[in-house]
Amino acid sequence: MKHVLIGTIAALALTTAAEAQQKIVVGHSLSPTSHYGVGAQAFIDTLTELSGGAFTGEQAPAGQLGGERDMIEGLQIGSMDVVITSTGPLGNFVPEIFALDLPFLFRDYDHARKVLDGEIGQELLDKIGENTLVGLAWTENGFRHVTNSQRPVRTPEDLQGLKLRTMENKVHMAAFTGMGAAPTPMAFPELFGAMQQGVVDGQENPVTVITAAKFWEVQKYVSLTGHVYSPAVVLAAPALYDGLSDEQKDWFLQAARASAAATRAEVNRLEEEGVAMLIENGMEVITEIDKAPFAALAEQSSYAVYTDQYGTEMVERIKAVE
Ligand code: PAF
């Protein structure tokens, strides 16, 4: 009888521990070994450690749960927990974010990271928080470059008529229209097939993504245009986050910051080693590019998409960060 009682108590204790443990799913668009995958794992490991195992986690990588727009919608309705996404589709939910998507705005990685880690970054995370989303931390995708299957792109003339997939982002689309390409917005999970079947000639993404997605299988030319910095952000669902205690919220914040640090370290590594990988895999990489004519056309066609609504103050503030 005594043994039965002890067994029952032990079983109950186990059930309670299991119930108290909550598994957080971290969705993103790339492979588990990509810069996003590394960041997602850092989020999970940090959260598990800080919470003493009360929270665990798993990745939903490679767009398993949909494109970035779908995953953001999932956060709003509470069907997703945490998502790492570029800002590509985010301006459709939080229009102030379009400021970060303006082409040729950030000078380099130091500039972008300083802006996002400072006052402006916090203001924009707060704006995200006003739109049925929780912005935990800025992370990174990288400076975007043009790839295509048709010809080396060295000047805006070379872009003329190229069918180029862009993210579902009206600032980017306006910029590419200005630079002479024919932008075709498309969710990332459809992109590889679209390039394989010739539905589009090319696309634009950072070296991090071109390597992670093995675009050399369907693209020949990479032009290091660095036409726009692509921020990313760790987002959480209000349905999850708002129900946490202050201590738990702090664990999530720290986990998101650890995720950003791990992702940025991986971006740094791939910025150094990625181009060699592209060449090894048969791509022709065009490194000598005069960016001035691209910038003039892109700025002329796309800045008004943001400034007509919000003015130039944010753009000036971003440029002024040293
Ligand atoms: O091209 C995109 O849609 C984004 O850069 C990606 C690859 C999903 C990463 O955020």
CSV table of C-alpha atoms and ligand atoms in Angstrom, one decimal:
chain,number,residue,atom,x,y,z
A,1,MET,CA,0.0,0.0,0.0
A,2,LYS,CA,2.8,2.3,1.0
A,3,HIS,CA,4.6,1.6,-2.3
A,4,VAL,CA,1.5,2.3,-4.3
A,5,LEU,CA,1.1,5.6,-2.6
A,6,ILE,CA,4.8,6.6,-3.2
A,7,GLY,CA,4.4,5.5,-6.9
A,8,THR,CA,1.3,7.6,-7.3
A,9,ILE,CA,2.9,10.7,-5.7
A,10,ALA,CA,6.0,10.3,-8.0
A,11,ALA,CA,3.8,10.0,-11.1
A,12,LEU,CA,1.9,13.1,-10.1
A,13,ALA,CA,5.1,15.0,-9.6
A,14,LEU,CA,6.3,14.0,-13.0
A,15,THR,CA,3.1,15.0,-14.7
A,16,THR,CA,3.1,18.4,-12.9
A,17,ALA,CA,6.7,19.0,-14.1
A,18,ALA,CA,5.8,18.1,-17.6
A,19,GLU,CA,2.8,20.3,-17.5
A,20,ALA,CA,4.8,23.2,-16.2
A,21,GLN,CA,7.3,22.9,-19.0
A,22,GLN,CA,6.3,24.9,-22.1
A,23,LYS,CA,7.7,24.2,-25.5
A,24,ILE,CA,8.3,27.4,-27.6
A,25,VAL,CA,8.3,27.0,-31.4
A,26,VAL,CA,10.7,29.4,-33.2
A,27,GLY,CA,9.7,29.9,-36.8
A,28,HIS,CA,12.0,31.2,-39.6
A,29,SER,CA,12.6,30.8,-43.3
A,30,LEU,CA,16.0,29.2,-43.6
A,31,SER,CA,17.9,26.0,-42.7
A,32,PRO,CA,18.8,25.1,-39.1
A,33,THR,CA,22.5,25.8,-40.0
A,34,SER,CA,21.8,29.2,-41.5
A,35,HIS,CA,22.4,32.5,-39.7
A,36,TYR,CA,18.7,32.4,-38.7
A,37,GLY,CA,19.0,28.8,-37.5
A,38,VAL,CA,22.0,29.7,-35.4
A,39,GLY,CA,20.0,32.6,-33.9
A,40,ALA,CA,16.9,30.4,-33.3
A,41,GLN,CA,19.0,27.8,-31.5
A,42,ALA,CA,20.7,30.5,-29.3
A,43,PHE,CA,17.2,31.8,-28.4
A,44,ILE,CA,16.1,28.3,-27.4
A,45,ASP,CA,19.2,27.4,-25.5
A,46,THR,CA,19.3,30.7,-23.6
A,47,LEU,CA,15.6,30.6,-22.7
A,48,THR,CA,15.9,26.9,-21.5
A,49,GLU,CA,18.9,27.8,-19.4
A,50,LEU,CA,17.6,31.0,-17.8
A,51,SER,CA,14.2,29.3,-17.0
A,52,GLY,CA,15.9,26.2,-15.6
A,53,GLY,CA,14.1,24.1,-18.1
A,54,ALA,CA,10.6,25.5,-17.5
A,55,PHE,CA,10.7,26.7,-21.2
A,56,THR,CA,12.2,24.5,-23.9
A,57,GLY,CA,12.0,25.0,-27.6
A,58,GLU,CA,12.3,23.8,-31.1
A,59,GLN,CA,12.9,25.4,-34.5
A,60,ALA,CA,10.3,25.4,-37.3
A,61,PRO,CA,12.9,26.2,-40.0
A,62,ALA,CA,12.8,26.6,-43.8
A,63,GLY,CA,9.4,28.2,-44.0
A,64,GLN,CA,7.7,25.0,-42.7
A,65,LEU,CA,5.0,27.1,-41.2
A,66,GLY,CA,4.7,29.5,-44.2
A,67,GLY,CA,6.4,32.6,-45.6
A,68,GLU,CA,7.4,35.5,-43.4
A,69,ARG,CA,4.1,37.3,-44.0
A,70,ASP,CA,2.1,34.2,-42.9
A,71,MET,CA,4.3,33.7,-39.8
A,72,ILE,CA,3.7,37.4,-38.8
A,73,GLU,CA,0.0,36.9,-39.2
A,74,GLY,CA,0.4,33.7,-37.1
A,75,LEU,CA,1.9,35.7,-34.3
A,76,GLN,CA,-1.1,38.2,-34.4
A,77,ILE,CA,-3.6,35.4,-34.1
A,78,GLY,CA,-1.6,33.4,-31.6
A,79,SER,CA,-0.9,30.3,-33.7
A,80,MET,CA,2.9,31.1,-33.7
A,81,ASP,CA,5.0,31.7,-30.6
A,82,VAL,CA,8.3,33.3,-31.8
A,83,VAL,CA,9.4,34.3,-35.3
A,84,ILE,CA,12.7,35.5,-36.7
A,85,THR,CA,11.9,37.5,-39.8
A,86,SER,CA,13.4,40.1,-42.1
A,87,THR,CA,11.6,43.4,-42.2
A,88,GLY,CA,10.6,42.6,-45.8
A,89,PRO,CA,6.9,42.1,-45.1
A,90,LEU,CA,6.8,43.8,-41.7
A,91,GLY,CA,6.0,47.3,-43.1
A,92,ASN,CA,2.7,45.9,-44.3
A,93,PHE,CA,1.8,45.5,-40.6
A,94,VAL,CA,3.8,48.4,-39.1
A,95,PRO,CA,4.3,51.1,-41.8
A,96,GLU,CA,6.9,53.1,-39.8
A,97,ILE,CA,9.3,50.2,-40.4
A,98,PHE,CA,9.6,51.0,-44.1
A,99,ALA,CA,12.2,53.6,-43.0
A,100,LEU,CA,14.6,50.8,-42.4
A,101,ASP,CA,14.0,49.3,-45.9
A,102,LEU,CA,15.1,52.4,-47.8
A,103,PRO,CA,17.9,51.6,-50.2
A,104,PHE,CA,21.5,52.9,-49.7
A,105,LEU,CA,20.5,54.4,-46.3
A,106,PHE,CA,22.9,52.5,-44.1
A,107,ARG,CA,26.6,53.0,-44.7
A,108,ASP,CA,27.8,49.7,-43.4
A,109,TYR,CA,27.2,47.0,-40.7
A,110,ASP,CA,28.5,49.2,-37.9
A,111,HIS,CA,26.1,52.0,-38.8
A,112,ALA,CA,23.1,49.6,-39.1
A,113,ARG,CA,23.8,47.9,-35.8
A,114,LYS,CA,24.4,51.1,-34.0
A,115,VAL,CA,21.0,52.5,-35.2
A,116,LEU,CA,19.1,49.3,-34.3
A,117,ASP,CA,20.7,48.9,-30.9
A,118,GLY,CA,20.1,52.6,-30.0
A,119,GLU,CA,17.2,54.9,-29.4
A,120,ILE,CA,15.8,54.6,-33.0
A,121,GLY,CA,15.8,50.8,-32.8
A,122,GLN,CA,14.0,50.9,-29.4
A,123,GLU,CA,11.4,53.4,-30.8
A,124,LEU,CA,10.7,51.1,-33.7
A,125,LEU,CA,10.4,48.0,-31.5
A,126,ASP,CA,7.8,50.0,-29.5
A,127,LYS,CA,5.9,50.8,-32.7
A,128,ILE,CA,5.9,47.1,-33.5
A,129,GLY,CA,4.4,46.6,-30.0
A,130,GLU,CA,1.4,48.8,-31.0
A,131,ASN,CA,0.4,46.4,-33.8
A,132,THR,CA,-0.6,43.1,-32.1
A,133,LEU,CA,3.0,42.0,-32.1
A,134,VAL,CA,5.9,42.0,-29.6
A,135,GLY,CA,9.2,43.2,-30.9
A,136,LEU,CA,11.9,41.6,-28.7
A,137,ALA,CA,15.2,42.5,-30.4
A,138,TRP,CA,16.7,43.5,-33.7
A,139,THR,CA,18.7,40.9,-35.4
A,140,GLU,CA,20.1,40.7,-38.9
A,141,ASN,CA,19.8,39.3,-42.5
A,142,GLY,CA,22.6,41.4,-44.1
A,143,PHE,CA,23.3,43.7,-47.1
A,144,ARG,CA,21.4,42.5,-50.1
A,145,HIS,CA,22.9,41.8,-53.6
A,146,VAL,CA,21.4,41.0,-57.0
A,147,THR,CA,21.7,37.5,-58.5
A,148,ASN,CA,20.4,36.4,-61.9
A,149,SER,CA,20.6,33.7,-64.5
A,150,GLN,CA,21.0,36.0,-67.6
A,151,ARG,CA,24.0,38.3,-67.5
A,152,PRO,CA,26.5,40.1,-65.2
A,153,VAL,CA,24.9,43.2,-63.7
A,154,ARG,CA,27.4,46.1,-63.5
A,155,THR,CA,25.3,49.1,-64.2
A,156,PRO,CA,21.6,50.0,-64.0
A,157,GLU,CA,21.4,49.4,-67.8
A,158,ASP,CA,22.2,45.7,-67.1
A,159,LEU,CA,19.1,45.5,-64.9
A,160,GLN,CA,16.8,46.7,-67.7
A,161,GLY,CA,13.9,44.3,-68.2
A,162,LEU,CA,15.3,41.6,-65.8
A,163,LYS,CA,12.4,39.9,-64.0
A,164,LEU,CA,13.6,40.1,-60.4
A,165,ARG,CA,11.8,38.6,-57.4
A,166,THR,CA,11.6,41.1,-54.5
A,167,MET,CA,10.1,40.7,-51.1
A,168,GLU,CA,6.5,41.8,-50.6
A,169,ASN,CA,7.8,45.3,-49.8
A,170,LYS,CA,6.6,48.4,-51.7
A,171,VAL,CA,9.8,50.4,-50.9
A,172,HIS,CA,12.0,47.7,-52.5
A,173,MET,CA,9.7,47.3,-55.5
A,174,ALA,CA,9.8,51.1,-56.1
A,175,ALA,CA,13.6,51.0,-55.9
A,176,PHE,CA,13.9,48.2,-58.4
A,177,THR,CA,11.4,49.9,-60.8
A,178,GLY,CA,13.6,53.0,-60.6
A,179,MET,CA,16.7,51.0,-61.3
A,180,GLY,CA,15.1,49.5,-64.4
A,181,ALA,CA,14.2,46.0,-63.4
A,182,ALA,CA,10.8,44.4,-63.4
A,183,PRO,CA,10.1,43.6,-59.7
A,184,THR,CA,8.0,40.6,-59.0
A,185,PRO,CA,7.0,40.3,-55.3
A,186,MET,CA,6.9,36.7,-54.1
A,187,ALA,CA,7.1,34.9,-50.8
A,188,PHE,CA,10.4,33.2,-50.2
A,189,PRO,CA,9.2,29.6,-50.2
A,190,GLU,CA,8.1,30.0,-53.8
A,191,LEU,CA,11.4,31.6,-55.0
A,192,PHE,CA,13.7,28.6,-55.7
A,193,GLY,CA,11.0,26.9,-57.9
A,194,ALA,CA,10.3,30.2,-59.7
A,195,MET,CA,14.0,30.7,-60.6
A,196,GLN,CA,14.3,27.0,-61.6
A,197,GLN,CA,11.3,27.3,-63.9
A,198,GLY,CA,12.4,30.7,-65.3
A,199,VAL,CA,9.3,32.5,-63.9
A,200,VAL,CA,11.8,35.1,-62.7
A,201,ASP,CA,15.4,35.7,-63.9
A,202,GLY,CA,16.8,36.6,-60.5
A,203,GLN,CA,16.4,37.8,-57.0
A,204,GLU,CA,18.2,39.8,-54.4
A,205,ASN,CA,19.4,38.6,-51.0
A,206,PRO,CA,22.5,38.8,-48.7
A,207,VAL,CA,25.4,36.4,-49.1
A,208,THR,CA,24.0,34.7,-46.0
A,209,VAL,CA,20.9,33.7,-47.8
A,210,ILE,CA,22.4,33.0,-51.2
A,211,THR,CA,24.7,30.4,-49.5
A,212,ALA,CA,22.1,29.0,-47.1
A,213,ALA,CA,19.6,28.4,-50.0
A,214,LYS,CA,22.2,27.2,-52.5
A,215,PHE,CA,21.1,29.6,-55.1
A,216,TRP,CA,24.1,28.6,-57.3
A,217,GLU,CA,21.9,25.6,-58.4
A,218,VAL,CA,19.6,28.0,-60.3
A,219,GLN,CA,21.6,31.3,-60.6
A,220,LYS,CA,24.8,32.1,-62.4
A,221,TYR,CA,25.7,35.8,-61.6
A,222,VAL,CA,26.0,37.6,-58.3
A,223,SER,CA,26.5,41.4,-58.3
A,224,LEU,CA,27.6,42.8,-55.0
A,225,THR,CA,25.3,45.8,-55.2
A,226,GLY,CA,24.7,46.0,-51.4
A,227,HIS,CA,21.7,48.1,-52.4
A,228,VAL,CA,19.9,47.8,-49.1
A,229,TYR,CA,20.5,46.6,-45.6
A,230,SER,CA,18.1,43.9,-44.6
A,231,PRO,CA,17.3,44.0,-40.8
A,232,ALA,CA,15.6,41.1,-39.1
A,233,VAL,CA,13.7,41.1,-35.9
A,234,VAL,CA,12.8,38.5,-33.2
A,235,LEU,CA,9.1,38.8,-32.7
A,236,ALA,CA,6.7,37.1,-30.2
A,237,ALA,CA,3.0,36.6,-30.1
A,238,PRO,CA,1.1,38.8,-27.6
A,239,ALA,CA,-1.1,35.8,-26.8
A,240,LEU,CA,2.0,34.2,-25.3
A,241,TYR,CA,4.1,37.1,-24.1
A,242,ASP,CA,1.4,39.1,-22.4
A,243,GLY,CA,0.6,36.1,-20.2
A,244,LEU,CA,4.2,35.9,-18.8
A,245,SER,CA,5.4,37.1,-15.5
A,246,ASP,CA,8.0,40.0,-15.5
A,247,GLU,CA,10.7,37.5,-14.8
A,248,GLN,CA,9.7,35.3,-17.7
A,249,LYS,CA,9.4,38.3,-20.0
A,250,ASP,CA,13.0,39.2,-19.1
A,251,TRP,CA,14.1,35.6,-20.0
A,252,PHE,CA,12.5,36.1,-23.4
A,253,LEU,CA,14.2,39.4,-23.9
A,254,GLN,CA,17.6,38.0,-22.9
A,255,ALA,CA,17.1,35.0,-25.2
A,256,ALA,CA,16.2,37.3,-28.1
A,257,ARG,CA,19.4,39.4,-27.5
A,258,ALA,CA,21.5,36.3,-27.4
A,259,SER,CA,19.8,35.2,-30.6
A,260,ALA,CA,20.7,38.5,-32.3
A,261,ALA,CA,24.4,38.3,-31.1
A,262,ALA,CA,24.7,34.7,-32.5
A,263,THR,CA,23.2,35.7,-35.8
A,264,ARG,CA,25.3,38.7,-36.2
A,265,ALA,CA,28.5,36.7,-35.5
A,266,GLU,CA,27.4,34.2,-38.2
A,267,VAL,CA,26.7,37.1,-40.6
A,268,ASN,CA,30.2,38.4,-40.0
A,269,ARG,CA,31.6,35.0,-40.7
A,270,LEU,CA,29.7,34.6,-43.9
A,271,GLU,CA,30.5,38.1,-45.1
A,272,GLU,CA,34.2,37.0,-44.9
A,273,GLU,CA,33.8,33.4,-46.3
A,274,GLY,CA,30.6,33.4,-48.3
A,275,VAL,CA,31.9,34.9,-51.6
A,276,ALA,CA,34.5,32.2,-51.9
A,277,MET,CA,31.7,29.6,-51.4
A,278,LEU,CA,29.8,31.2,-54.2
A,279,ILE,CA,32.8,31.1,-56.6
A,280,GLU,CA,33.6,27.5,-55.6
A,281,ASN,CA,30.0,26.6,-56.5
A,282,GLY,CA,30.4,28.1,-60.0
A,283,MET,CA,28.9,31.5,-59.6
A,284,GLU,CA,30.4,34.5,-61.3
A,285,VAL,CA,30.8,37.2,-58.7
A,286,ILE,CA,30.9,40.9,-59.9
A,287,THR,CA,32.6,42.8,-57.1
A,288,GLU,CA,33.7,46.1,-58.9
A,289,ILE,CA,30.4,48.0,-58.9
A,290,ASP,CA,30.0,51.8,-59.0
A,291,LYS,CA,27.0,52.1,-56.7
A,292,ALA,CA,26.4,55.8,-57.3
A,293,PRO,CA,24.1,55.4,-60.4
A,294,PHE,CA,22.1,52.6,-58.7
A,295,ALA,CA,21.7,54.8,-55.6
A,296,ALA,CA,20.6,57.9,-57.5
A,297,LEU,CA,17.8,56.0,-59.3
A,298,ALA,CA,16.7,53.9,-56.3
A,299,GLU,CA,16.5,56.9,-54.0
A,300,GLN,CA,14.6,59.0,-56.5
A,301,SER,CA,12.0,56.3,-57.0
A,302,SER,CA,11.6,54.9,-53.5
A,303,TYR,CA,12.2,57.4,-50.7
A,304,ALA,CA,8.8,59.1,-51.3
A,305,VAL,CA,7.0,55.9,-50.5
A,306,TYR,CA,8.1,56.5,-46.9
A,307,THR,CA,8.6,60.2,-46.7
A,308,ASP,CA,5.3,61.2,-48.3
A,309,GLN,CA,3.6,59.7,-45.2
A,310,TYR,CA,6.1,60.2,-42.4
A,311,GLY,CA,8.4,63.1,-43.6
A,312,THR,CA,12.2,63.0,-43.7
A,313,GLU,CA,12.9,63.3,-40.0
A,314,MET,CA,13.6,59.6,-39.4
A,315,VAL,CA,15.8,59.3,-42.5
A,316,GLU,CA,17.9,62.3,-41.3
A,317,ARG,CA,18.2,60.8,-37.8
A,318,ILE,CA,19.3,57.5,-39.2
A,319,LYS,CA,21.9,59.1,-41.4
A,320,ALA,CA,23.2,61.2,-38.5
A,321,VAL,CA,24.1,58.2,-36.4
A,322,GLU,CA,27.9,57.9,-36.3
B,1,PAF,O1,14.2,37.2,-49.4
B,1,PAF,C1,13.6,37.1,-48.3
B,1,PAF,O2,12.3,36.9,-48.3
B,1,PAF,C2,14.3,37.2,-47.0
B,1,PAF,O3,15.5,37.8,-47.2
B,1,PAF,C3,14.5,35.8,-46.3
B,1,PAF,C4,15.4,34.9,-47.2
B,1,PAF,C5,13.2,35.1,-46.1
B,1,PAF,C6,15.2,36.0,-45.0
B,1,PAF,O4,14.5,36.8,-44.1
